[in-house]
């Protein structure tokens, strides 16, 4: 069926559904609609409205739903509903629906949000409806469970083909599938499969129906099959479905990064103006928000200048050294050794500086100097322009007016000769404005490094309420019941608190989400949830960078006293990283399709056509979709080093028995004692058993004795290298890997102890560079 | 992704524009940049002025809010008095935006803000102070600026 007539298509589902429900709507879609229009005729006397949309159009009923809802209170009970049971609920909701936007009167089967045809409907508890694609976009990509119409959060929405049935009329028995992570209940398997197809790593090529295992796999696929590349920043940050990403040639990608996709005269313009670049690092970022976060974290700003300029323009310095130069040049930096070490001991005015010296370094001053310091130089007061004149005077007026002389460095502190010499040298350097500063000056040009603060993001992401979670830490029993407060116990509690606090921060202190986090964690503790599922759940819960999540997972893992739980969690995390690197996860299925028939998964036959149809339904420009059956088999033999997904399909297919996911079976890695263990066993030892056991499945990363490095520095380079080598016999690939990883022994030992995932650029880079050697 | 929705809204707005508002694309091939002409509402010091408002839609529209800025200089507490002329609208804040909000509503809201500035939500504190404490002077300057910049 084509995407132009989804309501009819859904009509064919009608009998099955109706029969199962036993609701008297068994005749399927059309009659249900007629019945509804009758209802509204009896109920509200507004039957004439139904003529507007006509009986053929699926959305006509929906429209009426909104219209008739407000009248339900006054009008007589619609007979159809009273037999259906929960009428009071329906009425309740009717009131809510009254708040629905009334202007979607002629939408028909067009989704109000995306203006595309509605294929399946998503109903939220507030009874607002969107198409299932918009709902999925919000929930899976934006990780936002709010209604698109009224922003009411809901833990579940229903995906259905029924255009009118209110949320509250659905019963648990109406659902064939339920996804707890995304919070979606599916009315039938067809909708479920259509939904899950969207979440796969589908190739963006319109005529290609290959679904890959993860981002690296997809990158490799588009490169080898289509000779194209994808924008790394977009795939990491852009909130679109995988197949909606764009394919570029290398030259196009350059242009995309630098200038955006503007093509003069083209019909479809994205309005995208390129990824902004950090002028210091020459590194590009997805958008202004990301560049801002980078500059905030990696570069320095002068708080004094910020205060003066009202901080609309933000000037950055490449690092503290450059900032210190600026302090010395333009403000009053305390040159005391301790103060220099403390950093940021700098003053806006000479008087503040003197006050500081009197207060903190009185011993360095002679009696005379102390007296001099107390005299306030009134000549330097100029209320109108407090800044400029002073600055000029500092250089030019030296010696003319003894009072205005800034406190000489030598008299201000008790310094050794060497220190004095050093400081003189510094002073000379700063006075003469030598190369360092002019270099910095170039880099701190306003135009390259001026970043506009994104309106609210930083504030809303780190709310100051961080203290609230702490008192609640007792409620969370991650390890076991709390006993006496031994020192270890206290330490453990502190760690709990740290985890909760981090989680709370990452979740923006959203209490609901925090509770969800808690319950997930405790279900994992009781083994009701596998580690892989827990990680999946985290990804649908947290909308944050993998680095941040990595820290959380690692802290969480350390809390578990049960070794196997801890290792399983870290393992699941590393596996996840291996597939996704730090790309955004597609939550839920995550490339592995629960409950789908292998043929669909493999993308051959009907499944393939379906993908193409789905693509065209979400694509902006719809080219004709040509089904290519058997695309994947050829791909997998020649260039796809990955086995088809079928071996992993069984994951989640049955609700309870989840221990058969290949990653989880491999999880109790034998010789792996935990994050703190030193890399005594050769890295090449551990992976082998894992690998042979799952020869079919995706190669797990070595259950490495150095999770820290893996988390902080796992880069695309490393992963690629391993995968490229995978065509060779396993042992070879891993031994070469082993020798490779043992060469950077020094980063391993250097960084083994430092806290993980720190995102410390240095570490990551170092690991990367060494690993690149054998790649 | 959102191009269909944008095209639909553009068609609706071109066909039946709200009072005192006309819309067009800044560049025929780019549906993400709109040029909106807004007539200063009657009863406000901006009356008889014609203001260029630039509406910029993100690629992720309607899941991300559009942004609105004044291309014509205007003396108003909620519009930055610089070369950007950014307008601060509550409904456009990331945490308040609803994908169901329409551009027409945004523009009508913006125009309403000309009638009734929101000094408590101001970006120009000085003008906001004046609006609250010395309305006559504020009206005078706003009218003068309107004459100077918005009546070309």
mmCIF file of C-alpha atoms in Angstrom, chain A residues 323-590:
data_model
loop_
_atom_site.group_PDB
_atom_site.id
_atom_site.type_symbol
_atom_site.label_atom_id
_atom_site.label_comp_id
_atom_site.label_asym_id
_atom_site.label_seq_id
_atom_site.Cartn_x
_atom_site.Cartn_y
_atom_site.Cartn_z
ATOM 1 C CA UNK A 323 43.931 35.111 30.450
ATOM 2 C CA UNK A 324 46.629 35.884 32.994
ATOM 3 C CA UNK A 325 48.464 37.916 30.406
ATOM 4 C CA UNK A 326 45.288 39.825 29.861
ATOM 5 C CA UNK A 327 44.834 40.320 33.598
ATOM 6 C CA UNK A 328 48.294 41.698 33.839
ATOM 7 C CA UNK A 329 47.897 43.940 30.888
ATOM 8 C CA UNK A 330 44.432 45.304 31.440
ATOM 9 C CA UNK A 331 43.607 44.759 35.086
ATOM 10 C CA UNK A 332 45.385 44.565 38.416
ATOM 11 C CA UNK A 333 46.770 41.107 38.978
ATOM 12 C CA UNK A 334 48.278 40.277 42.331
ATOM 13 C CA UNK A 335 51.746 39.014 41.565
ATOM 14 C CA UNK A 336 52.215 37.285 44.863
ATOM 15 C CA UNK A 337 53.357 33.776 44.232
ATOM 16 C CA UNK A 338 50.584 32.176 46.199
ATOM 17 C CA UNK A 339 48.001 34.343 44.579
ATOM 18 C CA UNK A 340 49.339 33.486 41.143
ATOM 19 C CA UNK A 341 48.998 29.865 42.013
ATOM 20 C CA UNK A 342 45.508 30.384 43.309
ATOM 21 C CA UNK A 343 44.610 32.016 40.004
ATOM 22 C CA UNK A 344 42.042 34.684 39.379
ATOM 23 C CA UNK A 345 43.383 36.961 42.099
ATOM 24 C CA UNK A 346 42.870 40.014 40.001
ATOM 25 C CA UNK A 347 41.207 43.310 40.639
ATOM 26 C CA UNK A 348 39.307 45.786 38.653
ATOM 27 C CA UNK A 349 40.817 48.817 40.281
ATOM 28 C CA UNK A 350 44.086 49.756 41.828
ATOM 29 C CA UNK A 351 42.373 50.472 45.092
ATOM 30 C CA UNK A 352 40.908 46.989 45.345
ATOM 31 C CA UNK A 353 44.332 45.662 44.613
ATOM 32 C CA UNK A 354 45.888 47.726 47.383
ATOM 33 C CA UNK A 355 43.216 46.643 49.810
ATOM 34 C CA UNK A 356 43.944 43.062 48.942
ATOM 35 C CA UNK A 357 47.652 43.533 49.487
ATOM 36 C CA UNK A 358 47.131 45.203 52.824
ATOM 37 C CA UNK A 359 44.851 42.435 53.911
ATOM 38 C CA UNK A 360 46.695 39.411 52.596
ATOM 39 C CA UNK A 361 50.322 40.365 52.229
ATOM 40 C CA UNK A 362 50.949 43.001 54.910
ATOM 41 C CA UNK A 363 54.302 41.553 55.860
ATOM 42 C CA UNK A 364 55.850 42.284 52.545
ATOM 43 C CA UNK A 365 55.304 45.982 52.930
ATOM 44 C CA UNK A 366 57.541 48.359 54.727
ATOM 45 C CA UNK A 367 55.874 50.752 57.101
ATOM 46 C CA UNK A 368 56.080 53.511 54.553
ATOM 47 C CA UNK A 369 54.739 51.362 51.826
ATOM 48 C CA UNK A 370 51.838 50.352 54.005
ATOM 49 C CA UNK A 371 51.058 53.928 54.698
ATOM 50 C CA UNK A 372 51.303 54.744 51.033
ATOM 51 C CA UNK A 373 49.028 51.897 50.237
ATOM 52 C CA UNK A 374 46.363 53.331 52.480
ATOM 53 C CA UNK A 375 46.317 56.618 50.677
ATOM 54 C CA UNK A 376 43.658 56.660 48.094
ATOM 55 C CA UNK A 377 44.679 58.242 44.906
ATOM 56 C CA UNK A 378 41.797 60.535 44.200
ATOM 57 C CA UNK A 379 43.191 61.625 40.908
ATOM 58 C CA UNK A 380 42.436 58.260 39.499
ATOM 59 C CA UNK A 381 38.767 58.565 40.299
ATOM 60 C CA UNK A 382 36.723 59.357 37.316
ATOM 61 C CA UNK A 383 33.201 58.238 37.602
ATOM 62 C CA UNK A 384 32.278 58.570 33.997
ATOM 63 C CA UNK A 385 34.896 56.388 32.445
ATOM 64 C CA UNK A 386 36.412 54.404 35.204
ATOM 65 C CA UNK A 387 38.340 52.080 33.022
ATOM 66 C CA UNK A 388 40.147 53.690 30.108
ATOM 67 C CA UNK A 389 42.021 56.553 31.771
ATOM 68 C CA UNK A 390 43.471 54.354 34.426
ATOM 69 C CA UNK A 391 44.774 51.986 31.915
ATOM 70 C CA UNK A 392 46.532 54.630 29.934
ATOM 71 C CA UNK A 393 47.931 56.206 32.998
ATOM 72 C CA UNK A 394 49.464 53.013 34.149
ATOM 73 C CA UNK A 395 51.777 53.005 31.224
ATOM 74 C CA UNK A 396 52.260 56.660 30.508
ATOM 75 C CA UNK A 397 52.118 58.320 33.879
ATOM 76 C CA UNK A 398 54.797 56.308 35.523
ATOM 77 C CA UNK A 399 57.034 58.465 37.643
ATOM 78 C CA UNK A 400 55.180 61.676 37.194
ATOM 79 C CA UNK A 401 52.932 61.308 40.157
ATOM 80 C CA UNK A 402 54.303 59.286 43.022
ATOM 81 C CA UNK A 403 50.851 58.721 44.433
ATOM 82 C CA UNK A 404 49.484 57.242 41.332
ATOM 83 C CA UNK A 405 52.316 54.789 40.952
ATOM 84 C CA UNK A 406 50.861 51.347 41.217
ATOM 85 C CA UNK A 407 52.309 49.401 44.075
ATOM 86 C CA UNK A 408 55.711 48.303 42.923
ATOM 87 C CA UNK A 409 55.956 44.598 42.777
ATOM 88 C CA UNK A 410 59.087 44.482 44.812
ATOM 89 C CA UNK A 411 57.751 46.442 47.721
ATOM 90 C CA UNK A 412 54.481 44.601 47.810
ATOM 91 C CA UNK A 413 55.692 41.197 48.766
ATOM 92 C CA UNK A 414 58.394 39.533 50.674
ATOM 93 C CA UNK A 415 60.259 38.057 47.806
ATOM 94 C CA UNK A 416 63.548 36.478 47.250
ATOM 95 C CA UNK A 417 65.848 38.017 44.728
ATOM 96 C CA UNK A 418 65.036 35.297 42.309
ATOM 97 C CA UNK A 419 61.368 35.938 42.592
ATOM 98 C CA UNK A 420 61.843 39.610 42.109
ATOM 99 C CA UNK A 421 63.897 38.957 39.049
ATOM 100 C CA UNK A 422 61.262 36.658 37.741
ATOM 101 C CA UNK A 423 58.540 39.146 38.309
ATOM 102 C CA UNK A 424 60.493 41.900 36.694
ATOM 103 C CA UNK A 425 60.875 39.717 33.728
ATOM 104 C CA UNK A 426 57.155 39.081 33.704
ATOM 105 C CA UNK A 427 56.503 42.771 33.969
ATOM 106 C CA UNK A 428 58.814 43.515 31.102
ATOM 107 C CA UNK A 429 57.191 40.873 29.041
ATOM 108 C CA UNK A 430 53.783 42.224 29.675
ATOM 109 C CA UNK A 431 54.865 45.783 29.135
ATOM 110 C CA UNK A 432 56.472 45.070 25.833
ATOM 111 C CA UNK A 433 53.635 42.932 24.665
ATOM 112 C CA UNK A 434 55.723 40.166 23.301
ATOM 113 C CA UNK A 435 54.814 37.378 21.030
ATOM 114 C CA UNK A 436 52.630 35.413 23.409
ATOM 115 C CA UNK A 437 50.192 38.144 23.821
ATOM 116 C CA UNK A 438 50.017 39.260 20.265
ATOM 117 C CA UNK A 439 49.417 35.670 19.394
ATOM 118 C CA UNK A 440 46.658 35.489 21.915
ATOM 119 C CA UNK A 441 45.382 38.768 20.689
ATOM 120 C CA UNK A 442 44.954 37.376 17.261
ATOM 121 C CA UNK A 443 43.076 34.432 18.494
ATOM 122 C CA UNK A 444 40.841 36.411 20.714
ATOM 123 C CA UNK A 445 39.485 38.460 17.914
ATOM 124 C CA UNK A 446 35.921 39.291 18.590
ATOM 125 C CA UNK A 447 34.561 37.859 15.437
ATOM 126 C CA UNK A 448 35.996 34.415 15.706
ATOM 127 C CA UNK A 449 35.377 33.782 19.306
ATOM 128 C CA UNK A 450 32.317 35.703 20.103
ATOM 129 C CA UNK A 451 29.678 33.338 21.187
ATOM 130 C CA UNK A 452 26.182 34.297 22.057
ATOM 131 C CA UNK A 453 25.023 32.689 25.174
ATOM 132 C CA UNK A 454 22.273 30.318 24.246
ATOM 133 C CA UNK A 455 19.226 31.680 25.930
ATOM 134 C CA UNK A 456 18.558 29.311 28.767
ATOM 135 C CA UNK A 457 20.302 26.085 28.314
ATOM 136 C CA UNK A 458 23.126 26.305 30.803
ATOM 137 C CA UNK A 459 20.914 27.568 33.535
ATOM 138 C CA UNK A 460 18.217 25.034 33.067
ATOM 139 C CA UNK A 461 20.576 22.149 32.790
ATOM 140 C CA UNK A 462 22.358 22.690 36.023
ATOM 141 C CA UNK A 463 19.791 23.939 38.413
ATOM 142 C CA UNK A 464 21.113 24.826 41.815
ATOM 143 C CA UNK A 465 18.863 22.398 43.621
ATOM 144 C CA UNK A 466 21.563 19.818 43.742
ATOM 145 C CA UNK A 467 21.177 19.453 47.466
ATOM 146 C CA UNK A 468 17.684 18.042 47.398
ATOM 147 C CA UNK A 469 18.578 14.540 46.307
ATOM 148 C CA UNK A 470 21.001 13.989 49.123
ATOM 149 C CA UNK A 471 18.581 13.598 51.976
ATOM 150 C CA UNK A 472 16.743 11.027 49.940
ATOM 151 C CA UNK A 473 19.654 8.778 49.493
ATOM 152 C CA UNK A 474 18.511 6.388 52.136
ATOM 153 C CA UNK A 475 15.518 5.579 50.031
ATOM 154 C CA UNK A 476 17.692 4.217 47.356
ATOM 155 C CA UNK A 477 19.087 0.876 48.239
ATOM 156 C CA UNK A 478 21.514 0.050 45.556
ATOM 157 C CA UNK A 479 23.642 -2.416 47.394
ATOM 158 C CA UNK A 480 21.801 -3.906 50.320
ATOM 159 C CA UNK A 481 19.935 -2.720 53.359
ATOM 160 C CA UNK A 482 21.795 -0.181 55.318
ATOM 161 C CA UNK A 483 23.130 -1.418 58.597
ATOM 162 C CA UNK A 484 25.222 0.267 61.172
ATOM 163 C CA UNK A 485 27.050 3.337 60.085
ATOM 164 C CA UNK A 486 30.534 1.968 59.876
ATOM 165 C CA UNK A 487 33.057 4.081 58.035
ATOM 166 C CA UNK A 488 32.679 1.873 54.993
ATOM 167 C CA UNK A 489 28.979 2.260 55.237
ATOM 168 C CA UNK A 490 29.357 5.982 55.328
ATOM 169 C CA UNK A 491 31.661 5.944 52.370
ATOM 170 C CA UNK A 492 29.158 3.864 50.542
ATOM 171 C CA UNK A 493 26.409 6.269 51.354
ATOM 172 C CA UNK A 494 28.498 9.078 50.102
ATOM 173 C CA UNK A 495 28.932 7.238 46.865
ATOM 174 C CA UNK A 496 25.201 6.677 46.669
ATOM 175 C CA UNK A 497 24.635 10.314 47.219
ATOM 176 C CA UNK A 498 27.127 11.138 44.514
ATOM 177 C CA UNK A 499 25.402 8.861 42.052
ATOM 178 C CA UNK A 500 21.997 10.232 42.853
ATOM 179 C CA UNK A 501 23.243 13.732 42.666
ATOM 180 C CA UNK A 502 24.838 13.164 39.315
ATOM 181 C CA UNK A 503 21.720 11.492 38.035
ATOM 182 C CA UNK A 504 19.599 14.311 39.376
ATOM 183 C CA UNK A 505 21.771 16.864 37.684
ATOM 184 C CA UNK A 506 21.742 15.020 34.408
ATOM 185 C CA UNK A 507 18.006 14.728 34.613
ATOM 186 C CA UNK A 508 17.602 18.381 35.378
ATOM 187 C CA UNK A 509 16.264 17.491 38.824
ATOM 188 C CA UNK A 510 13.140 16.110 37.306
ATOM 189 C CA UNK A 511 11.648 14.150 40.158
ATOM 190 C CA UNK A 512 9.669 11.781 37.964
ATOM 191 C CA UNK A 513 12.660 10.893 35.903
ATOM 192 C CA UNK A 514 14.754 10.481 38.990
ATOM 193 C CA UNK A 515 12.234 8.063 40.395
ATOM 194 C CA UNK A 516 12.263 6.176 37.151
ATOM 195 C CA UNK A 517 16.028 6.039 37.338
ATOM 196 C CA UNK A 518 15.809 4.663 40.858
ATOM 197 C CA UNK A 519 13.307 2.019 39.981
ATOM 198 C CA UNK A 520 15.341 0.909 36.981
ATOM 199 C CA UNK A 521 18.424 0.630 39.102
ATOM 200 C CA UNK A 522 16.707 -1.387 41.745
ATOM 201 C CA UNK A 523 15.103 -3.707 39.208
ATOM 202 C CA UNK A 524 18.577 -4.314 37.903
ATOM 203 C CA UNK A 525 19.729 -5.121 41.392
ATOM 204 C CA UNK A 526 17.011 -7.696 41.764
ATOM 205 C CA UNK A 527 18.038 -9.113 38.393
ATOM 206 C CA UNK A 528 14.681 -8.398 36.871
ATOM 207 C CA UNK A 529 16.499 -6.353 34.306
ATOM 208 C CA UNK A 530 19.645 -7.283 32.424
ATOM 209 C CA UNK A 531 22.549 -4.911 32.267
ATOM 210 C CA UNK A 532 21.948 -4.338 28.584
ATOM 211 C CA UNK A 533 18.379 -3.425 29.239
ATOM 212 C CA UNK A 534 19.426 -1.110 31.998
ATOM 213 C CA UNK A 535 21.760 0.718 29.656
ATOM 214 C CA UNK A 536 18.981 0.920 27.086
ATOM 215 C CA UNK A 537 16.701 2.332 29.706
ATOM 216 C CA UNK A 538 19.270 4.912 30.677
ATOM 217 C CA UNK A 539 19.488 6.057 27.146
ATOM 218 C CA UNK A 540 15.859 6.698 26.820
ATOM 219 C CA UNK A 541 15.879 8.414 30.161
ATOM 220 C CA UNK A 542 18.923 10.636 29.904
ATOM 221 C CA UNK A 543 19.346 13.190 27.234
ATOM 222 C CA UNK A 544 22.984 13.817 27.745
ATOM 223 C CA UNK A 545 26.365 13.149 26.297
ATOM 224 C CA UNK A 546 27.762 9.677 26.502
ATOM 225 C CA UNK A 547 30.674 11.019 28.491
ATOM 226 C CA UNK A 548 28.383 12.191 31.219
ATOM 227 C CA UNK A 549 26.426 9.009 31.126
ATOM 228 C CA UNK A 550 29.646 7.044 31.222
ATOM 229 C CA UNK A 551 30.628 8.716 34.456
ATOM 230 C CA UNK A 552 27.267 7.910 35.921
ATOM 231 C CA UNK A 553 27.346 4.296 34.840
ATOM 232 C CA UNK A 554 30.784 3.849 36.242
ATOM 233 C CA UNK A 555 29.945 5.425 39.555
ATOM 234 C CA UNK A 556 26.853 3.335 39.696
ATOM 235 C CA UNK A 557 28.803 0.192 38.927
ATOM 236 C CA UNK A 558 31.181 0.872 41.765
ATOM 237 C CA UNK A 559 28.370 0.881 44.226
ATOM 238 C CA UNK A 560 27.416 -2.684 43.493
ATOM 239 C CA UNK A 561 29.068 -4.976 45.917
ATOM 240 C CA UNK A 562 28.108 -7.929 43.854
ATOM 241 C CA UNK A 563 31.000 -8.429 41.478
ATOM 242 C CA UNK A 564 29.049 -9.952 38.666
ATOM 243 C CA UNK A 565 26.522 -7.154 38.730
ATOM 244 C CA UNK A 566 29.266 -4.627 38.557
ATOM 245 C CA UNK A 567 31.144 -6.244 35.742
ATOM 246 C CA UNK A 568 27.984 -6.985 33.835
ATOM 247 C CA UNK A 569 27.004 -3.371 33.971
ATOM 248 C CA UNK A 570 30.385 -2.102 32.860
ATOM 249 C CA UNK A 571 30.471 -4.690 30.166
ATOM 250 C CA UNK A 572 27.070 -3.758 28.862
ATOM 251 C CA UNK A 573 28.139 -0.169 28.866
ATOM 252 C CA UNK A 574 31.304 -0.878 26.941
ATOM 253 C CA UNK A 575 29.456 -3.000 24.463
ATOM 254 C CA UNK A 576 27.039 -0.240 23.942
ATOM 255 C CA UNK A 577 29.854 2.194 23.448
ATOM 256 C CA UNK A 578 31.470 -0.117 20.985
ATOM 257 C CA UNK A 579 28.425 -0.070 18.791
ATOM 258 C CA UNK A 580 27.387 3.486 19.212
ATOM 259 C CA UNK A 581 30.611 5.204 20.126
ATOM 260 C CA UNK A 582 29.376 8.525 21.209
ATOM 261 C CA UNK A 583 26.618 8.852 18.759
ATOM 262 C CA UNK A 584 23.145 9.349 20.026
ATOM 263 C CA UNK A 585 21.469 6.119 20.830
ATOM 264 C CA UNK A 586 18.331 5.146 19.185
ATOM 265 C CA UNK A 587 16.699 3.978 22.321
ATOM 266 C CA UNK A 588 14.741 0.843 22.725
ATOM 267 C CA UNK A 589 15.623 -1.559 20.011
ATOM 268 C CA UNK A 590 19.016 0.013 19.451
#
